[in-house]
Amino acid sequence: MAGLPLDRIIEDDCIAAMEALPAKSVDMIFADPPYNLQLGGDLYRPEGGRVDAVDDAWDKFDDFSTYDRFTRRWLAAARRILKDDGTIWVIGSYHNIFRVGASLQDLGFWVLNDIVWRKANPMPNFKGTRFTNAHETMIWCSKSEDARYTFNYQAMKALNEDIQMRSDWVLPICTGGERVKVDGIKAHPTQKPEALLYRVLLACTEPGAVVLDPFFGTGTTGAVAKMLGRHYIGIEREPRYIRVAKERIAKVQPMTDEAMATMQSKRAQPRIPFGALVETGMVKAGTMLTDLSRRYRAAVRADGSLSMADDKGSIHQLGARAQGAPSCNGWTFWHIENAGKLVPLDTMRQQYRAEYGTA
Amino acid sequence: MAGLPLDRIIEDDCIAAMEALPAKSVDMIFADPPYNLQLGGDLYRPEGGRVDAVDDAWDKFDDFSTYDRFTRRWLAAARRILKDDGTIWVIGSYHNIFRVGASLQDLGFWVLNDIVWRKANPMPNFKGTRFTNAHETMIWCSKSEDARYTFNYQAMKALNEDIQMRSDWVLPICTGGERVKVDGIKAHPTQKPEALLYRVLLACTEPGAVVLDPFFGTGTTGAVAKMLGRHYIGIEREPRYIRVAKERIAKVQPMTDEAMATMQSKRAQPRIPFGALVETGMVKAGTMLTDLSRRYRAAVRADGSLSMADDKGSIHQLGARAQGAPSCNGWTFWHIENAGKLVPLDTMRQQYRAEYGTA
DNA sequence: TGGTCCCCTGAATCTAGGG
DNA sequence: CCCCTAGATTCAGGGGACC
């Protein structure tokens, strides 16, 4: 994408900066916006220490509506620069996440999931007045209902030991060596753990994608993007955060391409028609196929179609009709009997791919 | 409280019914409003079954603004009848919870916590298109910032093996004998588990308190209230649900201490996926693994899968395939070489648990 | 009686690409 | 735009049948 300030940090207000970028130019947006506002119109972050010092006189509704206006403005600017098939992530807590979620929906974003980051080691509730606030919420949206967004399902499944990834993620908070400090004091009050961004970027982008973070802070998004071979664009108002972020990102080593590889979706593999297996003699015409429970039997015909009683059709069609199901994956449904064992057609397909190449 | 229809179900629209009740008369409100799901066509499971979705007329709204008007009206009516020191709980999913949360705040409610119900056994995502929608969200509010609400901190701590109760609760969904059925068919599509209401009522009410549920359904709130010695007021429009709820509640025996003990939730057994070690940087992508005899070597990839020659898969799958065994515990099979010594992955897992906790 | 296996089900915004 | 077809896609728990 020409003209994009890739792998750089823009020092500016995020709304102005986004308005200066070309439309439909970034693949993903990750945003960790400020969560509350005070009388002066300045926005503070949750652990900023001034949260309890609210003036009693302020009008809640008025306050929320100011926050809502701010939220809609930056979300609208984000929407403009997001590609039509891109997605946006916004993280927040109960203080702001409902406003953010409603605004996202009002602007036409389509919620795909709300993700709960369940903190493995949260701050306890010292006063014993509420439940320990042990999670934050992320909202993941596409730009519209029918957008074809990126979701690396198999990579997420692999990351979770072959069980599909759930909407609740247990991850530790950012501590120890990962926590960026300046003169021994944490550089930013709400630095997010890299593991969180790691999962987000791995789930929803491909290597080389452009990820924008309008509230860049100390640059966790940039650090993880660089590590994973994605491009970042950071926007941050505060020079002191930018300074820290630059230093931090400079130290990051990108992964090798090999390490960066993930489990691929089967949809991405080239299509093999069943007929190709018949043509090459890997499956002989006349072979009888059966399902795993040996309930149904069908014969392979010379053109790669099947016949079962008077019915004829593709491996998928006949599998579906046999079961009375709306659809069926014939590759996994039908089996060939070999020395008393049932081998799925899918295994033959893998052999075909190995033998004749995948192209 | 004179004039309150205690331990009864009002057959009416909830807004009208609440408007007919005296102001500031109930101690707690638990509400499970329609979620405004926006479902497309039928959804089929991989094995061919059809998902029995929520398609009831009561969940249909024209658009967000219609839903918002409905939400504000019933919340305003609820606010009027709630005692000044009472609290309200509303449960929802990402479809509606942001609208609900924003409306609560706009009406002056003060959010105390958002509570995540992490479902132990959610319905999977059958098409591999998103993260498994494995939780629902409850918002817990007092009527104002300075209200002196009830929170039984010690009871919650006791329920959680003497550790502060967190904002994320792991509970199974409502199935088995608890699921109310009529002629073998579920009486209500969205019946909530009693364990959920048990925790809510135990946390935020005293015995004898009055708990109102404006979307009573098949009466889980009433059943648990009776069990725990609280009063309930149910409001429900549909006579068929009321009939079921009455029968159900009639059978409830107020609980003995012994029975209470069995209601206490088991702590979820933590499972650490290998991917978690990669995400947190404890095991870097690109690391080479080997078995104790150094016969096999595999590389760690970004998503926690391994690659060995052309083969890819989980630590368990690749361990099994390497040895030609039907299964393999990858945690003990694979090792990392560290200063000439081989450390099993299992040791890394123990370190992870020690560092980040297991819960 | 016990173990094994199969079946059923749960608030779901649930496909992709070519003609 | 619609229509059609290939084919990718599920976890945990409870209950009942069967050996």
Tab-separated table of C-alpha atoms in Angstrom, chain A:
chain	number	residue	atom	x	y	z
A	1	MET	CA	0.000	0.000	0.000
A	2	ALA	CA	1.693	3.171	-1.176
A	3	GLY	CA	1.929	6.103	1.158
A	4	LEU	CA	1.323	4.199	4.373
A	5	PRO	CA	3.767	5.018	7.179
A	6	LEU	CA	4.600	1.377	7.811
A	7	ASP	CA	6.379	0.369	10.988
A	8	ARG	CA	6.378	3.891	12.316
A	9	ILE	CA	4.767	5.808	15.123
A	10	ILE	CA	2.784	8.923	14.326
A	11	GLU	CA	2.919	11.555	17.041
A	12	ASP	CA	-0.530	13.052	16.936
A	13	ASP	CA	-4.076	12.859	18.178
A	14	CYS	CA	-5.427	9.583	16.882
A	15	ILE	CA	-8.492	11.051	15.185
A	16	ALA	CA	-6.501	13.607	13.212
A	17	ALA	CA	-3.863	11.031	12.350
A	18	MET	CA	-6.389	8.485	11.122
A	19	GLU	CA	-8.209	11.095	9.082
A	20	ALA	CA	-4.933	11.784	7.273
A	21	LEU	CA	-4.470	8.146	6.232
A	22	PRO	CA	-5.913	6.712	3.002
A	23	ALA	CA	-9.303	4.989	3.143
A	24	LYS	CA	-9.517	1.184	3.279
A	25	SER	CA	-5.807	0.771	3.757
A	26	VAL	CA	-5.211	-1.285	6.914
A	27	ASP	CA	-5.973	-4.945	7.583
A	28	MET	CA	-6.564	-4.836	11.283
A	29	ILE	CA	-6.991	-2.290	14.050
A	30	PHE	CA	-6.240	-3.004	17.670
A	31	ALA	CA	-7.342	-0.300	20.075
A	32	ASP	CA	-6.929	0.106	23.809
A	33	PRO	CA	-8.715	3.416	24.293
A	34	PRO	CA	-8.835	5.487	27.463
A	35	TYR	CA	-11.727	4.414	29.568
A	36	ASN	CA	-13.095	7.389	31.387
A	37	LEU	CA	-13.179	11.111	31.252
A	38	GLN	CA	-12.872	13.836	33.812
A	39	LEU	CA	-14.221	17.345	33.976
A	40	GLY	CA	-11.454	18.974	32.022
A	41	GLY	CA	-12.190	16.854	29.017
A	42	ASP	CA	-8.945	14.970	29.432
A	43	LEU	CA	-9.115	11.233	29.298
A	44	TYR	CA	-7.485	9.095	31.908
A	45	ARG	CA	-6.668	5.446	32.051
A	46	PRO	CA	-8.053	3.003	34.617
A	47	GLU	CA	-5.012	2.797	36.853
A	48	GLY	CA	-4.255	6.489	36.548
A	49	GLY	CA	-4.908	7.107	40.209
A	50	ARG	CA	-7.410	9.906	39.754
A	51	VAL	CA	-10.374	7.678	39.149
A	52	ASP	CA	-11.805	8.066	42.635
A	53	ALA	CA	-11.293	11.796	42.716
A	54	VAL	CA	-14.427	12.539	40.776
A	55	ASP	CA	-16.188	15.798	41.486
A	56	ASP	CA	-19.557	15.003	42.984
A	57	ALA	CA	-21.239	17.681	40.957
A	58	TRP	CA	-20.708	16.132	37.588
A	59	ASP	CA	-23.644	14.960	35.599
A	60	LYS	CA	-23.258	11.331	34.722
A	61	PHE	CA	-25.318	11.399	31.584
A	62	ASP	CA	-23.457	14.406	30.332
A	63	ASP	CA	-20.194	12.725	31.086
A	64	PHE	CA	-21.106	9.541	29.310
A	65	SER	CA	-22.311	11.429	26.298
A	66	THR	CA	-19.008	13.244	26.052
A	67	TYR	CA	-17.248	9.911	26.197
A	68	ASP	CA	-19.656	8.531	23.602
A	69	ARG	CA	-18.929	11.397	21.237
A	70	PHE	CA	-15.218	10.784	21.566
A	71	THR	CA	-15.735	7.052	21.027
A	72	ARG	CA	-17.862	7.519	17.914
A	73	ARG	CA	-15.387	9.952	16.419
A	74	TRP	CA	-12.353	7.744	16.707
A	75	LEU	CA	-14.306	4.637	15.716
A	76	ALA	CA	-15.651	6.389	12.611
A	77	ALA	CA	-12.140	7.438	11.658
A	78	ALA	CA	-10.963	3.875	12.235
A	79	ARG	CA	-13.783	2.505	10.118
A	80	ARG	CA	-12.817	4.667	7.175
A	81	ILE	CA	-9.228	3.466	7.011
A	82	LEU	CA	-10.082	-0.206	7.615
A	83	LYS	CA	-10.232	-2.458	4.564
A	84	ASP	CA	-13.672	-3.894	3.869
A	85	ASP	CA	-12.523	-7.358	4.910
A	86	GLY	CA	-10.494	-6.107	7.850
A	87	THR	CA	-11.395	-6.447	11.508
A	88	ILE	CA	-11.154	-4.288	14.589
A	89	TRP	CA	-10.417	-5.219	18.181
A	90	VAL	CA	-11.196	-2.917	21.092
A	91	ILE	CA	-10.325	-3.730	24.693
A	92	GLY	CA	-11.955	-2.247	27.759
A	93	SER	CA	-13.459	-2.850	31.169
A	94	TYR	CA	-16.976	-2.424	32.497
A	95	HIS	CA	-16.339	1.296	32.805
A	96	ASN	CA	-16.316	1.845	29.066
A	97	ILE	CA	-16.837	-1.394	27.177
A	98	PHE	CA	-20.624	-1.067	26.963
A	99	ARG	CA	-20.320	2.387	25.425
A	100	VAL	CA	-17.709	1.100	23.003
A	101	GLY	CA	-19.748	-1.971	22.058
A	102	ALA	CA	-22.931	-0.005	21.455
A	103	SER	CA	-21.019	2.550	19.368
A	104	LEU	CA	-19.424	-0.179	17.298
A	105	GLN	CA	-22.823	-1.633	16.541
A	106	ASP	CA	-24.333	1.771	15.831
A	107	LEU	CA	-21.568	2.498	13.313
A	108	GLY	CA	-22.342	-0.694	11.411
A	109	PHE	CA	-19.565	-2.892	12.709
A	110	TRP	CA	-20.590	-6.527	13.030
A	111	VAL	CA	-19.613	-8.162	16.295
A	112	LEU	CA	-17.897	-11.498	15.727
A	113	ASN	CA	-17.065	-12.313	19.322
A	114	ASP	CA	-16.637	-10.685	22.645
A	115	ILE	CA	-13.484	-12.113	24.141
A	116	VAL	CA	-12.860	-12.259	27.842
A	117	TRP	CA	-9.283	-11.913	28.929
A	118	ARG	CA	-9.322	-13.803	32.162
A	119	LYS	CA	-6.334	-12.625	34.179
A	120	ALA	CA	-4.380	-15.427	35.749
A	121	ASN	CA	-3.042	-13.082	38.420
A	122	PRO	CA	-5.351	-10.090	38.910
A	123	MET	CA	-5.175	-7.455	41.582
A	124	PRO	CA	-7.317	-8.591	44.535
A	125	ASN	CA	-10.225	-6.516	45.797
A	126	PHE	CA	-8.723	-5.177	48.996
A	127	LYS	CA	-11.863	-3.816	50.570
A	128	GLY	CA	-13.963	-6.930	50.114
A	129	THR	CA	-16.801	-4.915	48.641
A	130	ARG	CA	-17.124	-6.544	45.243
A	131	PHE	CA	-16.005	-9.535	43.250
A	132	THR	CA	-12.346	-9.441	42.291
A	133	ASN	CA	-12.233	-7.649	38.994
A	134	ALA	CA	-10.349	-10.401	37.252
A	135	HIS	CA	-10.986	-9.869	33.568
A	136	GLU	CA	-11.151	-7.400	30.733
A	137	THR	CA	-13.264	-7.607	27.623
A	138	MET	CA	-12.299	-7.328	23.979
A	139	ILE	CA	-14.786	-6.859	21.188
A	140	TRP	CA	-13.880	-8.250	17.781
A	141	CYS	CA	-15.805	-6.892	14.793
A	142	SER	CA	-15.825	-7.097	11.053
A	143	LYS	CA	-16.819	-4.070	9.018
A	144	SER	CA	-20.110	-5.601	7.943
A	145	GLU	CA	-22.198	-8.702	8.316
A	146	ASP	CA	-21.119	-10.233	5.016
A	147	ALA	CA	-17.433	-9.283	5.152
A	148	ARG	CA	-14.969	-12.084	4.527
A	149	TYR	CA	-12.686	-11.521	7.414
A	150	THR	CA	-9.532	-13.438	8.266
A	151	PHE	CA	-9.746	-16.006	11.022
A	152	ASN	CA	-6.972	-18.557	11.296
A	153	TYR	CA	-9.121	-21.214	12.838
A	154	GLN	CA	-6.570	-24.021	12.590
A	155	ALA	CA	-3.794	-21.907	14.098
A	156	MET	CA	-6.023	-21.067	17.058
A	157	LYS	CA	-6.966	-24.685	17.440
A	158	ALA	CA	-3.296	-25.677	17.387
A	159	LEU	CA	-2.515	-23.066	20.000
A	160	ASN	CA	-5.084	-24.704	22.253
A	161	GLU	CA	-3.891	-28.295	21.844
A	162	ASP	CA	-6.329	-29.221	19.152
A	163	ILE	CA	-9.462	-27.971	20.810
A	164	GLN	CA	-11.118	-25.014	19.169
A	165	MET	CA	-10.225	-21.748	20.877
A	166	ARG	CA	-12.918	-20.389	23.149
A	167	SER	CA	-14.047	-16.835	23.784
A	168	ASP	CA	-12.418	-16.808	27.226
A	169	TRP	CA	-8.647	-16.575	27.266
A	170	VAL	CA	-6.638	-17.245	30.394
A	171	LEU	CA	-3.469	-15.178	30.230
A	172	PRO	CA	-1.174	-13.655	32.833
A	173	ILE	CA	-1.003	-9.873	33.205
A	174	CYS	CA	2.057	-8.019	32.080
A	175	THR	CA	4.788	-8.286	34.723
A	176	GLY	CA	8.442	-9.059	35.161
A	177	GLY	CA	10.901	-8.450	32.391
A	178	GLU	CA	8.171	-7.770	29.896
A	179	ARG	CA	6.951	-4.733	31.806
A	180	VAL	CA	8.633	-1.689	30.356
A	181	LYS	CA	10.166	0.528	33.024
A	182	VAL	CA	11.933	3.859	33.041
A	183	ASP	CA	14.182	4.432	36.035
A	184	GLY	CA	12.478	1.515	37.750
A	185	ILE	CA	9.022	2.995	37.361
A	186	LYS	CA	6.539	1.443	34.977
A	187	ALA	CA	6.481	3.468	31.806
A	188	HIS	CA	2.766	3.059	31.187
A	189	PRO	CA	-0.059	2.260	33.604
A	190	THR	CA	-1.949	-0.166	31.385
A	191	GLN	CA	0.652	-2.010	29.352
A	192	LYS	CA	-0.963	-5.108	27.850
A	193	PRO	CA	0.769	-8.479	27.839
A	194	GLU	CA	2.405	-9.492	24.595
A	195	ALA	CA	0.708	-12.879	24.796
A	196	LEU	CA	-2.643	-11.146	24.336
A	197	LEU	CA	-1.556	-9.367	21.161
A	198	TYR	CA	0.208	-12.485	19.995
A	199	ARG	CA	-3.045	-14.391	19.998
A	200	VAL	CA	-5.004	-11.552	18.423
A	201	LEU	CA	-2.528	-11.047	15.578
A	202	LEU	CA	-2.048	-14.745	14.964
A	203	ALA	CA	-5.809	-15.257	14.854
A	204	CYS	CA	-6.814	-12.449	12.519
A	205	THR	CA	-3.922	-11.482	10.270
A	206	GLU	CA	-1.535	-13.051	7.790
A	207	PRO	CA	2.184	-12.294	7.706
A	208	GLY	CA	2.737	-8.972	5.952
A	209	ALA	CA	-0.598	-7.551	7.068
A	210	VAL	CA	-0.841	-3.945	8.248
A	211	VAL	CA	-1.978	-3.532	11.862
A	212	LEU	CA	-2.867	-0.099	13.192
A	213	ASP	CA	-3.013	0.843	16.856
A	214	PRO	CA	-4.489	4.303	17.482
A	215	PHE	CA	-3.620	4.287	21.208
A	216	PHE	CA	-0.135	2.917	20.848
A	217	GLY	CA	1.221	3.636	24.327
A	218	THR	CA	4.484	1.789	24.854
A	219	GLY	CA	3.942	-0.204	21.682
A	220	THR	CA	2.942	-3.742	22.628
A	221	THR	CA	1.063	-4.007	19.344
A	222	GLY	CA	4.133	-2.902	17.418
A	223	ALA	CA	6.480	-5.223	19.276
A	224	VAL	CA	4.327	-8.283	18.640
A	225	ALA	CA	3.600	-7.273	15.055
A	226	LYS	CA	7.320	-7.047	14.330
A	227	MET	CA	7.976	-10.365	16.059
A	228	LEU	CA	5.284	-12.041	13.944
A	229	GLY	CA	6.244	-10.473	10.627
A	230	ARG	CA	3.291	-8.087	10.450
A	231	HIS	CA	3.552	-4.350	9.774
A	232	TYR	CA	2.382	-1.882	12.374
A	233	ILE	CA	1.304	1.731	12.360
A	234	GLY	CA	1.234	3.322	15.783
A	235	ILE	CA	-0.471	6.553	16.754
A	236	GLU	CA	0.375	8.141	20.080
A	237	ARG	CA	0.107	11.654	21.455
A	238	GLU	CA	2.631	11.449	24.254
A	239	PRO	CA	6.289	11.810	23.213
A	240	ARG	CA	7.474	9.989	26.337
A	241	TYR	CA	5.522	6.857	25.369
A	242	ILE	CA	6.775	7.078	21.800
A	243	ARG	CA	10.366	7.257	22.984
A	244	VAL	CA	9.931	4.110	25.066
A	245	ALA	CA	8.034	2.276	22.339
A	246	LYS	CA	10.708	2.959	19.724
A	247	GLU	CA	13.463	1.614	21.939
A	248	ARG	CA	11.406	-1.399	22.803
A	249	ILE	CA	10.481	-2.315	19.248
A	250	ALA	CA	14.035	-1.820	18.006
A	251	LYS	CA	15.110	-4.684	20.253
A	252	VAL	CA	12.551	-7.145	18.900
A	253	GLN	CA	13.826	-9.975	16.709
A	254	PRO	CA	11.347	-11.128	14.077
A	255	MET	CA	10.657	-14.834	14.017
A	256	THR	CA	11.959	-16.838	11.105
A	257	ASP	CA	9.414	-17.584	8.416
A	258	GLU	CA	9.542	-21.221	9.358
A	259	ALA	CA	8.762	-20.545	12.987
A	260	MET	CA	6.038	-18.124	11.988
A	261	ALA	CA	4.230	-20.776	9.983
A	262	THR	CA	0.975	-22.046	11.432
A	263	MET	CA	-1.513	-24.807	10.775
A	264	GLN	CA	-3.243	-24.057	7.494
A	265	SER	CA	-6.908	-24.241	6.770
A	266	LYS	CA	-7.868	-27.155	4.587
A	267	ARG	CA	-9.834	-24.782	2.461
A	268	ALA	CA	-6.552	-23.256	1.341
A	269	GLN	CA	-5.355	-26.540	-0.153
A	270	PRO	CA	-5.874	-27.178	-3.848
A	271	ARG	CA	-8.975	-29.080	-4.727
A	272	ILE	CA	-8.658	-32.687	-5.865
A	273	PRO	CA	-11.687	-34.111	-7.653
A	274	PHE	CA	-12.477	-37.665	-6.628
A	275	GLY	CA	-12.392	-38.578	-10.304
A	276	ALA	CA	-8.649	-37.951	-10.316
A	277	LEU	CA	-8.179	-40.885	-7.966
A	278	VAL	CA	-10.201	-43.121	-10.288
A	279	GLU	CA	-8.375	-41.925	-13.361
A	280	THR	CA	-4.977	-42.726	-11.909
A	281	GLY	CA	-6.150	-46.133	-10.753
A	282	MET	CA	-5.617	-45.275	-7.107
A	283	VAL	CA	-9.292	-46.162	-6.622
A	284	LYS	CA	-10.545	-48.677	-9.206
A	285	ALA	CA	-13.924	-48.280	-10.852
A	286	GLY	CA	-16.193	-50.934	-9.375
A	287	THR	CA	-14.760	-50.590	-5.866
A	288	MET	CA	-17.403	-50.781	-3.147
A	289	LEU	CA	-17.415	-47.953	-0.627
A	290	THR	CA	-19.029	-47.980	2.778
A	291	ASP	CA	-19.400	-45.632	5.721
A	292	LEU	CA	-17.716	-46.198	9.045
A	293	SER	CA	-20.729	-47.987	10.527
A	294	ARG	CA	-21.078	-50.089	7.352
A	295	ARG	CA	-24.653	-48.964	7.111
A	296	TYR	CA	-24.470	-47.813	3.497
A	297	ARG	CA	-22.710	-49.199	0.428
A	298	ALA	CA	-22.013	-47.570	-2.916
A	299	ALA	CA	-20.034	-48.505	-6.015
A	300	VAL	CA	-17.441	-46.338	-7.722
A	301	ARG	CA	-18.125	-45.697	-11.404
A	302	ALA	CA	-15.654	-44.948	-14.142
A	303	ASP	CA	-16.282	-41.201	-14.086
A	304	GLY	CA	-15.803	-40.849	-10.340
A	305	SER	CA	-19.500	-40.763	-9.519
A	306	LEU	CA	-21.047	-43.323	-7.182
A	307	SER	CA	-24.081	-45.519	-7.563
A	308	MET	CA	-26.194	-46.817	-4.719
A	309	ALA	CA	-29.294	-48.796	-5.719
A	310	ASP	CA	-30.910	-46.587	-8.361
A	311	ASP	CA	-29.292	-43.446	-7.083
A	312	LYS	CA	-26.234	-41.890	-8.656
A	313	GLY	CA	-24.159	-38.849	-7.860
A	314	SER	CA	-20.962	-37.436	-6.447
A	315	ILE	CA	-19.368	-38.809	-3.297
A	316	HIS	CA	-20.830	-35.821	-1.450
A	317	GLN	CA	-24.307	-36.008	-2.885
A	318	LEU	CA	-24.702	-39.715	-2.257
A	319	GLY	CA	-23.289	-39.438	1.238
A	320	ALA	CA	-25.810	-36.741	2.010
A	321	ARG	CA	-28.744	-38.602	0.504
A	322	ALA	CA	-27.782	-41.855	2.203
A	323	GLN	CA	-27.977	-40.194	5.609
A	324	GLY	CA	-30.845	-37.894	4.768
A	325	ALA	CA	-28.520	-35.045	5.725
A	326	PRO	CA	-28.478	-31.643	4.020
A	327	SER	CA	-24.821	-32.052	3.104
A	328	CYS	CA	-21.924	-34.399	3.563
A	329	ASN	CA	-18.183	-34.470	3.097
A	330	GLY	CA	-17.805	-37.573	0.950
A	331	TRP	CA	-14.053	-37.622	1.547
A	332	THR	CA	-14.489	-38.437	5.210
A	333	PHE	CA	-17.818	-40.269	4.968
A	334	TRP	CA	-16.932	-42.992	2.496
A	335	HIS	CA	-14.352	-45.681	3.221
A	336	ILE	CA	-12.631	-48.447	1.324
A	337	GLU	CA	-12.236	-51.810	2.981
A	338	ASN	CA	-8.645	-52.914	2.957
A	339	ALA	CA	-7.606	-56.099	4.787
A	340	GLY	CA	-10.587	-55.797	7.089
A	341	LYS	CA	-9.867	-52.160	7.943
A	342	LEU	CA	-11.842	-49.186	6.746
A	343	VAL	CA	-9.740	-46.459	5.161
A	344	PRO	CA	-11.437	-43.124	4.464
A	345	LEU	CA	-11.222	-41.677	0.980
A	346	ASP	CA	-9.512	-38.709	2.596
A	347	THR	CA	-6.470	-40.874	3.263
A	348	MET	CA	-6.336	-41.785	-0.424
A	349	ARG	CA	-6.553	-38.096	-1.232
A	350	GLN	CA	-3.552	-37.381	0.981
A	351	GLN	CA	-1.642	-40.135	-0.808
A	352	TYR	CA	-2.609	-38.602	-4.115
A	353	ARG	CA	-1.354	-35.207	-2.997
A	354	ALA	CA	1.919	-36.683	-1.773
A	355	GLU	CA	2.412	-38.634	-4.987
A	356	TYR	CA	1.281	-36.232	-7.645
A	357	GLY	CA	1.928	-32.910	-5.974
A	358	THR	CA	-0.593	-30.470	-4.726
A	359	ALA	CA	-0.763	-28.138	-7.686
